[in-house]
Amino acid sequence: MTINSLIIAETRIQGVTIRPVLGAYELLFGLYLTIHAAREAPMRAEIAGARISVSGAEGRRCELGYARPEQPFYIKQHDFQSSMTPALILPLQPGQVAALETLRGTSDLDFELTVVGTGFDKNGEQQVQDTWRAHVSRSDWIKKLSDARVRNILLLEVPLPIGETSEEWDGIADSLRRAEEQFRLGDYHACVASCRTVVQELGFHRFKNKDWAAPLLKRLAADRNSMAKDEREAAMWASLRHYTHQAHHGDSEGGINRYTRADAQLVLTLTASFLTHLQADGIFGAANEWGI
């Protein structure tokens, strides 16, 4: 850390820790600063925070967020050498942890902190900036995830493909948006019913047949061992449609309206996963290949 080209402190990152907070996590960077003794008039710096980037597999570097001091962070020179152990904290949502794991792959992680603040010397104040780096090995990171109980949840990000859509996707995307909103509002029955619409329309567009699910379920019951991978995948869709069917009908038709948050979360996650899988494989709206 320098002010007017004069080094006032040597800094190293002595630890990177992930810890749970309510509904999310925090990435904590523990620092060790050796502050040089003042040569003339003491200088000081106030650290505002640090822009964090990280690289993992294949060396690809991505922005992770902005970390702020755990407590007010001042570096101040004295007539003697001194030290301090501050920390910077970066809030992480579960989806960011999942994305970080995808970036890491099976490799180590390399963090880079671009630290910014304000320095003060006898000439007044000026902006200061420095770059600090930390390497975390694969085994060490996996242990940190375990200690923070991050590995107690499935680190799988299921994106909702609800951005720009083609005309072919518009109705399906609208139903998925509605299902996500209903889930957050706590209307779990409506969420399941909207997901049922998405699954039905996916099957219709995929197989060009309104009654696409019945043949798959019959095949599953009668001859499941000879089914190919693609047929088994399609049977999963049909089973999800069958599960959500009761949300689509009233009591006189065997319908129910008692769905829990866990029920709705299961259905919404599976529905978004199937849709994303179709997009990733580029087979949405393809010709009927399975004879259904």
Coordinates of C-alpha atoms in Angstrom, one line a residue:
M1 CA 0.0 0.0 0.0
T2 CA 1.6 3.3 -1.1
I3 CA 0.8 7.0 -0.8
N4 CA 2.7 9.3 -3.1
S5 CA 5.0 6.4 -4.1
L6 CA 5.9 5.8 -0.5
I7 CA 5.1 2.4 1.0
I8 CA 3.2 2.7 4.3
A9 CA 2.3 -1.0 4.7
E10 CA 3.0 -4.5 3.5
T11 CA -0.2 -6.6 3.2
R12 CA -0.9 -10.3 2.8
I13 CA -4.1 -12.3 2.8
Q14 CA -3.7 -14.8 5.6
G15 CA -7.0 -16.7 5.1
V16 CA -10.2 -17.0 3.0
T17 CA -13.2 -18.3 4.8
I18 CA -16.8 -18.9 3.8
R19 CA -19.4 -18.8 6.5
P20 CA -23.2 -19.1 6.6
V21 CA -25.7 -16.3 7.4
L22 CA -29.5 -16.4 7.2
G23 CA -30.4 -17.6 3.7
A24 CA -26.9 -16.8 2.3
Y25 CA -23.2 -16.9 2.9
E26 CA -20.3 -14.5 3.5
L27 CA -16.8 -14.8 2.0
L28 CA -14.3 -13.4 4.6
F29 CA -10.8 -12.3 3.6
G30 CA -8.6 -12.2 6.7
L31 CA -5.7 -9.7 6.3
Y32 CA -2.4 -9.2 8.0
L33 CA -0.8 -5.7 7.6
T34 CA 2.7 -4.7 8.7
I35 CA 2.6 -0.9 9.0
H36 CA 6.0 0.8 8.4
A37 CA 7.3 3.3 10.9
A38 CA 6.8 6.9 9.8
R39 CA 9.9 8.5 8.3
E40 CA 8.7 12.1 8.6
A41 CA 5.0 13.2 9.0
P42 CA 2.9 10.1 9.6
M43 CA 0.7 9.0 6.8
R44 CA -2.6 7.2 6.9
A45 CA -5.2 5.6 4.7
E46 CA -8.9 4.8 5.0
I47 CA -9.8 1.6 3.1
A48 CA -13.3 1.7 1.5
G49 CA -13.4 -1.9 0.2
A50 CA -12.2 -4.1 -2.6
R51 CA -13.5 -5.3 -6.0
I52 CA -13.2 -9.1 -5.9
S53 CA -12.5 -11.3 -9.0
V54 CA -11.7 -15.0 -9.1
S55 CA -10.4 -17.6 -11.6
G56 CA -10.8 -21.3 -11.5
A57 CA -10.7 -24.0 -14.2
E58 CA -9.0 -22.9 -17.4
G59 CA -7.9 -19.7 -15.8
R60 CA -11.1 -17.8 -16.7
R61 CA -11.4 -14.8 -14.5
C62 CA -14.8 -13.4 -13.4
E63 CA -16.0 -10.6 -11.2
L64 CA -17.4 -11.8 -7.9
G65 CA -18.5 -8.6 -6.2
Y66 CA -17.5 -5.8 -3.9
A67 CA -16.2 -6.6 -0.4
R68 CA -16.4 -4.1 2.5
P69 CA -14.5 -3.9 5.8
E70 CA -15.9 -5.9 8.7
Q71 CA -15.1 -2.9 10.8
P72 CA -13.8 0.6 10.0
F73 CA -10.5 0.0 8.3
Y74 CA -7.8 2.6 8.9
I75 CA -4.0 2.3 8.3
K76 CA -2.1 4.8 10.4
Q77 CA 1.7 5.2 10.7
H78 CA 3.4 5.7 14.1
D79 CA 7.0 6.3 15.1
F80 CA 7.4 2.5 15.4
Q81 CA 6.4 -0.5 13.2
S82 CA 3.0 -1.9 14.0
S83 CA 0.6 -4.5 12.6
M84 CA -3.2 -5.1 12.3
T85 CA -5.5 -7.9 11.3
P86 CA -8.6 -6.5 9.6
A87 CA -11.0 -8.4 7.4
L88 CA -13.0 -7.7 4.2
I89 CA -16.5 -9.4 3.8
L90 CA -18.3 -10.2 0.5
P91 CA -21.9 -11.3 0.8
L92 CA -22.7 -14.3 -1.4
Q93 CA -26.1 -15.6 -2.4
P94 CA -26.5 -19.4 -2.8
G95 CA -26.7 -19.0 -6.6
Q96 CA -23.3 -17.2 -6.5
V97 CA -21.8 -20.1 -4.6
A98 CA -23.2 -22.5 -7.2
A99 CA -21.8 -20.4 -10.0
L100 CA -18.4 -20.2 -8.2
E101 CA -18.4 -24.0 -8.0
T102 CA -19.1 -24.2 -11.7
L103 CA -16.2 -21.8 -12.4
R104 CA -13.9 -23.8 -10.2
G105 CA -14.7 -27.1 -11.8
T106 CA -12.2 -29.5 -10.3
S107 CA -9.4 -27.0 -9.9
D108 CA -8.1 -24.5 -7.3
L109 CA -9.4 -20.9 -6.9
D110 CA -7.3 -17.7 -7.3
F111 CA -8.8 -14.6 -5.8
E112 CA -7.7 -11.1 -6.7
L113 CA -8.7 -8.1 -4.6
T114 CA -8.5 -4.6 -6.1
V115 CA -8.5 -2.5 -2.9
V116 CA -9.5 1.2 -3.0
G117 CA -9.5 4.0 -0.4
T118 CA -8.3 7.4 0.5
G119 CA -4.7 8.3 1.6
F120 CA -3.7 11.3 3.6
D121 CA -0.2 12.8 3.9
K122 CA 1.2 16.3 4.5
N123 CA 0.0 17.4 1.0
G124 CA -3.6 16.4 1.7
E125 CA -5.7 13.5 0.5
Q126 CA -5.6 11.3 -2.6
Q127 CA -7.1 8.1 -3.9
V128 CA -5.1 4.9 -3.2
Q129 CA -5.4 1.5 -4.8
D130 CA -3.6 -1.8 -4.4
T131 CA -4.0 -5.4 -5.6
W132 CA -3.9 -8.3 -3.2
R133 CA -4.0 -12.0 -4.2
A134 CA -4.9 -15.3 -2.5
H135 CA -4.7 -18.9 -3.8
V136 CA -7.0 -21.5 -2.3
S137 CA -6.3 -25.1 -3.1
R138 CA -9.1 -27.5 -4.2
S139 CA -8.8 -29.6 -1.0
D140 CA -8.8 -26.5 1.2
W141 CA -11.8 -25.0 -0.5
I142 CA -13.8 -28.2 -0.3
K143 CA -13.1 -28.4 3.5
K144 CA -14.2 -24.8 3.8
L145 CA -17.5 -25.6 2.1
S146 CA -17.9 -28.6 4.4
D147 CA -17.2 -26.5 7.6
A148 CA -19.7 -23.9 6.5
R149 CA -22.3 -26.6 5.8
V150 CA -22.5 -25.4 2.2
R151 CA -22.3 -29.0 1.0
N152 CA -25.4 -29.8 3.0
I153 CA -27.4 -28.3 0.1
L154 CA -27.2 -29.2 -3.6
L155 CA -25.0 -26.7 -5.3
L156 CA -26.9 -26.8 -8.6
E157 CA -28.1 -23.6 -10.1
V158 CA -31.3 -24.0 -12.1
P159 CA -31.8 -20.9 -14.2
L160 CA -35.2 -19.7 -15.1
P161 CA -35.0 -19.2 -18.9
I162 CA -37.3 -16.2 -18.9
G163 CA -35.3 -13.5 -20.7
E164 CA -35.6 -12.7 -24.4
T165 CA -37.6 -15.4 -26.0
S166 CA -38.7 -16.3 -29.5
E167 CA -42.4 -16.4 -30.5
E168 CA -42.3 -20.2 -30.1
W169 CA -41.3 -19.8 -26.4
D170 CA -43.4 -16.8 -25.4
G171 CA -46.4 -18.7 -23.9
I172 CA -44.1 -21.1 -22.1
A173 CA -41.9 -18.4 -20.7
D174 CA -45.0 -16.4 -19.5
S175 CA -46.3 -19.5 -17.6
L176 CA -42.9 -20.0 -16.0
R177 CA -42.7 -16.4 -15.0
R178 CA -46.1 -16.7 -13.5
A179 CA -45.1 -19.9 -11.6
E180 CA -42.1 -18.3 -10.1
E181 CA -44.1 -15.3 -9.0
Q182 CA -46.8 -17.5 -7.5
F183 CA -44.1 -19.5 -5.6
R184 CA -42.7 -16.3 -4.1
L185 CA -46.2 -15.1 -3.1
G186 CA -46.9 -18.4 -1.4
D187 CA -49.6 -19.6 -3.8
Y188 CA -48.2 -23.1 -4.1
H189 CA -51.3 -24.6 -5.7
A190 CA -51.2 -22.0 -8.5
C191 CA -47.5 -22.4 -8.9
V192 CA -47.9 -26.2 -9.5
A193 CA -50.8 -25.5 -11.9
S194 CA -48.7 -23.1 -13.9
C195 CA -45.8 -25.5 -14.1
R196 CA -48.2 -28.1 -15.4
T197 CA -49.1 -25.8 -18.2
V198 CA -45.3 -25.4 -19.0
V199 CA -44.7 -29.2 -19.0
Q200 CA -47.8 -29.8 -21.2
E201 CA -46.8 -27.2 -23.7
L202 CA -43.2 -28.5 -23.8
G203 CA -44.4 -32.0 -24.6
F204 CA -46.9 -30.7 -27.2
H205 CA -44.2 -28.7 -29.0
R206 CA -41.7 -31.5 -28.7
F207 CA -43.8 -34.3 -29.9
K208 CA -46.5 -32.5 -32.0
N209 CA -49.2 -34.4 -30.1
K210 CA -51.6 -33.1 -27.5
D211 CA -51.7 -36.6 -25.9
W212 CA -48.0 -37.0 -25.8
A213 CA -47.7 -38.2 -22.1
A214 CA -50.0 -41.2 -22.2
P215 CA -48.0 -43.4 -24.6
L216 CA -44.8 -42.7 -22.6
L217 CA -46.4 -43.7 -19.3
K218 CA -47.8 -46.9 -20.9
R219 CA -44.4 -47.8 -22.3
L220 CA -42.9 -47.2 -18.9
A221 CA -45.3 -49.6 -17.3
A222 CA -45.2 -52.3 -20.0
D223 CA -41.7 -52.3 -21.3
R224 CA -39.4 -50.1 -19.3
N225 CA -36.3 -52.2 -19.6
S226 CA -36.0 -51.7 -23.4
M227 CA -36.5 -48.0 -23.3
A228 CA -33.6 -45.9 -24.7
K229 CA -32.1 -43.0 -22.8
D230 CA -34.2 -40.4 -24.7
E231 CA -37.4 -42.3 -24.1
R232 CA -36.7 -42.5 -20.3
E233 CA -36.0 -38.8 -20.3
A234 CA -39.4 -38.2 -22.0
A235 CA -41.0 -40.5 -19.4
M236 CA -39.7 -38.2 -16.7
W237 CA -41.5 -35.3 -18.3
A238 CA -44.7 -37.4 -18.5
S239 CA -44.4 -38.4 -14.9
L240 CA -44.0 -34.7 -13.9
R241 CA -47.1 -33.9 -15.9
H242 CA -48.9 -36.7 -14.2
Y243 CA -47.9 -35.4 -10.8
T244 CA -49.1 -31.9 -11.5
H245 CA -52.4 -33.1 -13.0
Q246 CA -54.4 -32.8 -9.8
A247 CA -53.6 -29.1 -9.6
H248 CA -55.3 -28.6 -12.9
H249 CA -58.7 -30.0 -11.8
G250 CA -61.4 -29.5 -9.2
D251 CA -62.4 -31.9 -6.4
S252 CA -65.0 -33.7 -8.5
E253 CA -62.3 -34.7 -11.1
G254 CA -59.9 -35.9 -8.4
G255 CA -58.1 -32.6 -8.1
I256 CA -56.5 -31.2 -5.0
N257 CA -55.4 -27.7 -3.9
R258 CA -53.2 -28.6 -0.9
Y259 CA -49.6 -28.2 -2.0
T260 CA -46.8 -27.3 0.4
R261 CA -43.8 -25.1 -0.3
A262 CA -41.7 -28.2 -0.7
D263 CA -44.1 -29.6 -3.3
A264 CA -44.1 -26.4 -5.3
Q265 CA -40.3 -26.0 -5.0
L266 CA -39.8 -29.6 -6.3
V267 CA -42.1 -29.0 -9.3
L268 CA -40.8 -25.5 -10.2
T269 CA -37.1 -26.8 -10.0
L270 CA -37.9 -29.8 -12.2
T271 CA -39.9 -27.8 -14.7
A272 CA -37.2 -25.1 -15.1
S273 CA -34.6 -27.9 -15.4
F274 CA -36.4 -29.6 -18.2
L275 CA -36.9 -26.4 -20.1
T276 CA -33.2 -25.4 -19.7
H277 CA -32.2 -28.9 -20.7
L278 CA -34.2 -28.6 -23.9
Q279 CA -32.6 -25.2 -24.7
A280 CA -29.1 -26.5 -24.0
D281 CA -29.5 -29.5 -26.3
G282 CA -31.1 -27.3 -29.0
I283 CA -33.9 -29.7 -29.5
F284 CA -36.9 -27.6 -28.6
G285 CA -39.5 -27.7 -31.4
A286 CA -37.5 -30.4 -33.3
A287 CA -39.3 -33.0 -35.4
N288 CA -41.0 -35.9 -33.7
E289 CA -38.1 -38.5 -33.4
W290 CA -39.7 -40.9 -30.9
G291 CA -42.9 -41.9 -32.8
I292 CA -45.2 -40.5 -30.2

